[in-house]
Coordinates of C-alpha atoms in Angstrom, one line a residue:
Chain A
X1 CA -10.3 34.6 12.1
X2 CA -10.3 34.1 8.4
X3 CA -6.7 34.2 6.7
X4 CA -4.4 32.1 4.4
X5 CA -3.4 30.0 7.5
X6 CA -7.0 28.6 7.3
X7 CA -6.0 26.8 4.8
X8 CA -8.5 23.4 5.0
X9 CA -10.0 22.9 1.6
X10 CA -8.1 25.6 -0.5
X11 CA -6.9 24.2 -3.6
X12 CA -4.2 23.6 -6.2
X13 CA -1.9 24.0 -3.5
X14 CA 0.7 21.2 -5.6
X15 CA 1.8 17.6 -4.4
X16 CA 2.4 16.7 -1.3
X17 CA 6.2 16.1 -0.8
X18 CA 7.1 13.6 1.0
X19 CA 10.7 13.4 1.5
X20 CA 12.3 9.9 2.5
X21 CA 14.5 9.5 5.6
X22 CA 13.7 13.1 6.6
X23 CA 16.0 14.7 9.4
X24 CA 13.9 16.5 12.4
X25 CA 16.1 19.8 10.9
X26 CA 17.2 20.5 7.7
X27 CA 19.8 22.9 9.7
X28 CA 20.8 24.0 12.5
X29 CA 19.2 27.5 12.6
X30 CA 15.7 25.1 12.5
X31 CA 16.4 23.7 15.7
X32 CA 17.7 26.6 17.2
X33 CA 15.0 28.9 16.5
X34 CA 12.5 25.7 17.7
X35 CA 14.5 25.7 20.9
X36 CA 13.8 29.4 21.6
X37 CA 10.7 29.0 20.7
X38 CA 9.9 26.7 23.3
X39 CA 11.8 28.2 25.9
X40 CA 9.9 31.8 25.3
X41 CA 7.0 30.2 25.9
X42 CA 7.8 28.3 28.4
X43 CA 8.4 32.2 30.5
X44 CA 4.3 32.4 29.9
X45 CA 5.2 36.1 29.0
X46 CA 4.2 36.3 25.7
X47 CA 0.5 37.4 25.2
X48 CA -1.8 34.8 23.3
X49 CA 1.7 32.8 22.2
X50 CA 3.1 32.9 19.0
X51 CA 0.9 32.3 16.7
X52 CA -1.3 35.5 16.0
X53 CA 1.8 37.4 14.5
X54 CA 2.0 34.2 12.0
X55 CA -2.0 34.5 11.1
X56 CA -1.4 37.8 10.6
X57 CA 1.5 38.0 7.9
X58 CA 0.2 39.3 4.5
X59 CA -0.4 35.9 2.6
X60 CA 2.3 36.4 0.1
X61 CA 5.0 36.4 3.1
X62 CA 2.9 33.2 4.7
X63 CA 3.1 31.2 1.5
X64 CA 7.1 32.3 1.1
X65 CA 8.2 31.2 4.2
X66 CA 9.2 28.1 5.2
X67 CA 7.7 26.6 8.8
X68 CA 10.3 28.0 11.1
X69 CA 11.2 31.1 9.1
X70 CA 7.5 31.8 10.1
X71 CA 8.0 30.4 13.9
X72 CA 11.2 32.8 13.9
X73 CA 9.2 36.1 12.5
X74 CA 6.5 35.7 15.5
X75 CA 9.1 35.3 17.6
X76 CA 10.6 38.4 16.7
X77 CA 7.5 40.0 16.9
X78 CA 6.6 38.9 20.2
X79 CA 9.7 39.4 21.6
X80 CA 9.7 42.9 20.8
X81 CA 5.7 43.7 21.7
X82 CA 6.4 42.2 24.7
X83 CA 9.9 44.1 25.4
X84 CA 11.2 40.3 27.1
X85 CA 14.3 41.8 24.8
X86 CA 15.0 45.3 23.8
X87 CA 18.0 44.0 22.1
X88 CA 15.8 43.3 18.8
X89 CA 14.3 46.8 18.6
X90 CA 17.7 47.6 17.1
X91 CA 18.1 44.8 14.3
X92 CA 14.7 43.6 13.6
X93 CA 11.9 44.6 11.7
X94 CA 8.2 42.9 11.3
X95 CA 8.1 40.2 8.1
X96 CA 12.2 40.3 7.7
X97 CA 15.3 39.5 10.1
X98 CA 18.3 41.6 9.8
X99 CA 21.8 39.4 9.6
X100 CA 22.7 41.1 13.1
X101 CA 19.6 39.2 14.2
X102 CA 21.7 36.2 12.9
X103 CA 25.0 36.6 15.0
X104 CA 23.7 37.8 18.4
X105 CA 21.1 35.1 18.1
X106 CA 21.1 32.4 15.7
X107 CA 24.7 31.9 14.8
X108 CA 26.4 32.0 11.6
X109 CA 24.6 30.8 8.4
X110 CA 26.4 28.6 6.2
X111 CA 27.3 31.1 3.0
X112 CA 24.7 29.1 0.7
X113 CA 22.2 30.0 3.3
X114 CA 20.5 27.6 5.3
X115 CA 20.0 24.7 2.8
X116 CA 16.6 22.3 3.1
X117 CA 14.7 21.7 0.3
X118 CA 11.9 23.8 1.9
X119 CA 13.1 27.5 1.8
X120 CA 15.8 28.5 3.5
X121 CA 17.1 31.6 5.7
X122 CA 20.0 33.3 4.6
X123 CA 22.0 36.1 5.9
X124 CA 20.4 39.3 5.2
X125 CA 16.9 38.1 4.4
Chain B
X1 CA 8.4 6.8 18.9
X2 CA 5.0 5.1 20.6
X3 CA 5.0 2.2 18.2
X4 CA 4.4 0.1 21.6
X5 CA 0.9 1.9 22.5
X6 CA -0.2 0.8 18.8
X7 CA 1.3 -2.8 20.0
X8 CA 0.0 -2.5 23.4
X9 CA -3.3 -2.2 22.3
X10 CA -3.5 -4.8 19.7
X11 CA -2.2 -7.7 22.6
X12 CA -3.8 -6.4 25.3
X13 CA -8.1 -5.5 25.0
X14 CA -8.1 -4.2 28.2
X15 CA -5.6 -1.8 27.9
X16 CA -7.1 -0.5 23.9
X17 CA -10.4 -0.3 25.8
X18 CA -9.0 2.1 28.3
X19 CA -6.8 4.0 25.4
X20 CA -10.2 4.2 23.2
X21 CA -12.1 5.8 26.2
X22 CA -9.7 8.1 27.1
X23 CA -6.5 8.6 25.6
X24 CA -4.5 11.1 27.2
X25 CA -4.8 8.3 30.8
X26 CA -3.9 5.3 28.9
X27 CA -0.7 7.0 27.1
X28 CA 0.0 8.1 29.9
X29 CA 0.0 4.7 31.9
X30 CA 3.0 4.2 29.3
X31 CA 5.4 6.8 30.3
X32 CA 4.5 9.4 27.5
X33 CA 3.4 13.0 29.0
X34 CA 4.3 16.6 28.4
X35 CA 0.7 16.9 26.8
X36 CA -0.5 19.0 29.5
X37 CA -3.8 20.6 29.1
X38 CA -3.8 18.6 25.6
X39 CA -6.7 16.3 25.3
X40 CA -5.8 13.1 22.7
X41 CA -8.6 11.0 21.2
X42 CA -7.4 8.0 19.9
X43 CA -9.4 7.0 16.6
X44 CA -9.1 3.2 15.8
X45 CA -9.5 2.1 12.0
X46 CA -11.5 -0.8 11.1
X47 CA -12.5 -2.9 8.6
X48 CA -15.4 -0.2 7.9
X49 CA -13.3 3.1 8.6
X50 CA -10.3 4.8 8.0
X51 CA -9.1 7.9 9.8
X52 CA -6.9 10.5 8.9
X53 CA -5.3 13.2 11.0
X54 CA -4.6 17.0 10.0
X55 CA -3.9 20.2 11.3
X56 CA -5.5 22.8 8.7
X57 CA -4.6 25.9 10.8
X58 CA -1.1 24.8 11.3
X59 CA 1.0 22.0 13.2
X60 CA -0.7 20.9 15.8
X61 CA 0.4 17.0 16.3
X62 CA 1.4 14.4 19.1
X63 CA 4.7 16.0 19.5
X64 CA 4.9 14.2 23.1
X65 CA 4.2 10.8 21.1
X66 CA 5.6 11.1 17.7
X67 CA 7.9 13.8 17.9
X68 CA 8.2 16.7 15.4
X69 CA 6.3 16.8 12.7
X70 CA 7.4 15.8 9.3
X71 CA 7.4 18.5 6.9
X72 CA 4.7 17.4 4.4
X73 CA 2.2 17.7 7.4
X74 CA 2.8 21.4 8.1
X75 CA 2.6 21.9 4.5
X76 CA 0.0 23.5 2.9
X77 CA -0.8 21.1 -0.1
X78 CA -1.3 18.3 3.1
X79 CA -3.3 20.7 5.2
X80 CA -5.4 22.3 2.1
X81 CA -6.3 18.9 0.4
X82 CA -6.7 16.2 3.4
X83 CA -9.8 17.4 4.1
X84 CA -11.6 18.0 0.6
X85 CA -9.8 15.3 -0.9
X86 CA -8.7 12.7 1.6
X87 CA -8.5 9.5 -0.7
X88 CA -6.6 11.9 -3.4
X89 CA -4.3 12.6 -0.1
X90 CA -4.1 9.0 1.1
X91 CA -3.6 8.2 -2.7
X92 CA -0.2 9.9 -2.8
X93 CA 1.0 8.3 0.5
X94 CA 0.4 4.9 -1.7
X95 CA -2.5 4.0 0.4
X96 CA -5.3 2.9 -1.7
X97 CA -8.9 2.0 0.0
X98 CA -12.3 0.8 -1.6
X99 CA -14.6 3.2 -2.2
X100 CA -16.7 1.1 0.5
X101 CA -14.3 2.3 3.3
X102 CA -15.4 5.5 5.1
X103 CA -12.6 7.9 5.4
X104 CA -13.2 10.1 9.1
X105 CA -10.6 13.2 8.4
X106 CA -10.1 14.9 12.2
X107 CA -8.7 18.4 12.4
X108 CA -6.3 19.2 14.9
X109 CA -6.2 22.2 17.5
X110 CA -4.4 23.3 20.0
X111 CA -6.5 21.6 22.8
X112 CA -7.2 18.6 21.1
X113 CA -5.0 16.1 19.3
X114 CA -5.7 12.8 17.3
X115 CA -4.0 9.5 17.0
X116 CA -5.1 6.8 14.8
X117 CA -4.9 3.1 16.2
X118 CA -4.1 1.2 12.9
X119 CA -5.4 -2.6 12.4
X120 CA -3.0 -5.0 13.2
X121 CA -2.3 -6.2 10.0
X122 CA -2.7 -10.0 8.6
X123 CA 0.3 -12.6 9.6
X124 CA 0.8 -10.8 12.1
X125 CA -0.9 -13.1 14.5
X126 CA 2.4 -15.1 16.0
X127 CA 4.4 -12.0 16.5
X128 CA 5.7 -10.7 19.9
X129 CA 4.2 -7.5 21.5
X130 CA 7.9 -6.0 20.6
X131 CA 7.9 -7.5 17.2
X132 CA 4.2 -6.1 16.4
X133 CA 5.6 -2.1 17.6
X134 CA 8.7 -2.5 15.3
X135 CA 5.7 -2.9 12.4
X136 CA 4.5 0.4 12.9
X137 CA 4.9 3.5 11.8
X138 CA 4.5 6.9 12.4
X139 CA 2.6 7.9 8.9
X140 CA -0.2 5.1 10.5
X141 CA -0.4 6.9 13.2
X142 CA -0.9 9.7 11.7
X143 CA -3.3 7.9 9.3
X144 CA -1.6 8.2 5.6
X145 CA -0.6 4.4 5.8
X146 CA -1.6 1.6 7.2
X147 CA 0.8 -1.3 8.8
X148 CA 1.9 -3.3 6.5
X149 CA 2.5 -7.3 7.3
X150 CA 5.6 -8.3 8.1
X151 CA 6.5 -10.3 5.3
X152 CA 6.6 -7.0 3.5
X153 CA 8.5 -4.7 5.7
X154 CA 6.4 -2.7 8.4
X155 CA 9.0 0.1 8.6
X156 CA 8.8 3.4 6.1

């Protein structure tokens, strides 16, 4: 399917940064949400994994968000299509994460949000 | 990291014959799995070719191998330009080849993954297998560097 994930050969896209000595997360909240990505998965409950919900996001939101701020949408999304947790009906909406989200789920978020130099999710977003 | 297949295969011709034909077996025969259902090719560079890996569509990498991804190679200036502009690409990572090298750019999916086996680089020839794995790197894996000889630092 054609979208702005495809995104072989687009162009002025920018430089590439490449950032020296770079950690496996830029915080906590990264590895967390990579964790629970992994471990939804690995249930083999979600229909077609998480990717479609990311393919679908209106470009503006894909561009905006960083790599796991896009992992921890679809994973919203697919939590909730596939009701694995009723809990997120309640504080989640598609494209955005409530801060209740946060504290049942991710933890707290440091009060300058996430930090990274490659967006960053803070409380409320 | 899997520096030691890269090392592996430059000592051992058996072993990079085996890892050339069919490299999801031979990485295994190492101890690295958790690529289940993943099928790895493993492209080797030569004096003719260079090979560069990308996932346009997302992420998709040796995470058994190499771990997570860095986050240039999820990024979309990476996975928009590498394959329209590969040199331009290769370029920024400081690797600068003739125009006489052929540059293969592989596109990752979700079934099947790429590795590149770097050439053992020059004055390299006295080194130990372990000594030859502590020269390479991850970005030669992936195909944005090539290994440098030792006496100029392998590591970056």
């Amino acid at each position: 399917m054609n979208g702005i994930h495809d995104m072989g050969g687009m162009q002025d896209m920018g430089p590439i940064k490449n950032e020296k000595n770079e950690p496996v997360f830029h915080a906590p909240w990264e590895g967390r949400v990579y964790a629970m990505s992994a471990a939804v998965t690995a249930t083999r409950k979600l229909r077609l994994g998480l990717r479609p919900p990311i393919e679908n996001l209106p470009a503006v939101e894909y561009l905006r968000m960083s790599y796991y701020e896009l992992w921890l949408t679809s994973l919203t999304e697919r939590l909730v299509a596939s009701e694995l947790d009723d809990r997120f009906h309640e504080s989640c909406h598609f494209g955005g994460i409530h801060s209740d989200f946060f504290d049942s789920y991710i933890g707290p978020v440091s009060p300058n949000g996430a930090g990274g130099s490659h967006g960053s999710v803070a409380a409320g977003d | 990291m899997a520096r030691g297949v890269v090392a592996r295969a430059w000592v051992d011709p058996a072993y990079k014959q085996r890892l050339l034909a069919n490299g999801t077996a031979a990485i295994a025969e190492l101890g690295y799995s958790g690529s289940n259902g993943v099928d790895l090719r493993v492209l080797e560079n030569t004096p003719k070719v260079h090979n560069l890996v990308v996932c346009t569509l997302c992420s998709c990498y040796i995470w058994a191998i190499l771990g997570l991804p860095p986050v240039w190679y999820k990024s979309a200036p990476y996975r928009s330009r590498a394959v329209i502009d590969p040199r331009g690409v290769l370029r920024e990572f400081g690797t600068v080849l003739p125009e006489n090298i052929e540059v293969r750019v592989w596109d990752s999916t979700a079934e099947q993954r790429y590795i590149v086996l770097p050439e053992r680089p020059a004055g390299s020839e006295g080194l130990s297998e372990e000594a030859l794995a502590a020269l390479v790197t991850r970005d030669a894996m992936i195909g944005v560097a090539k290994v440098m000889p030792p006496q100029t630092g392998g590591r970056g």
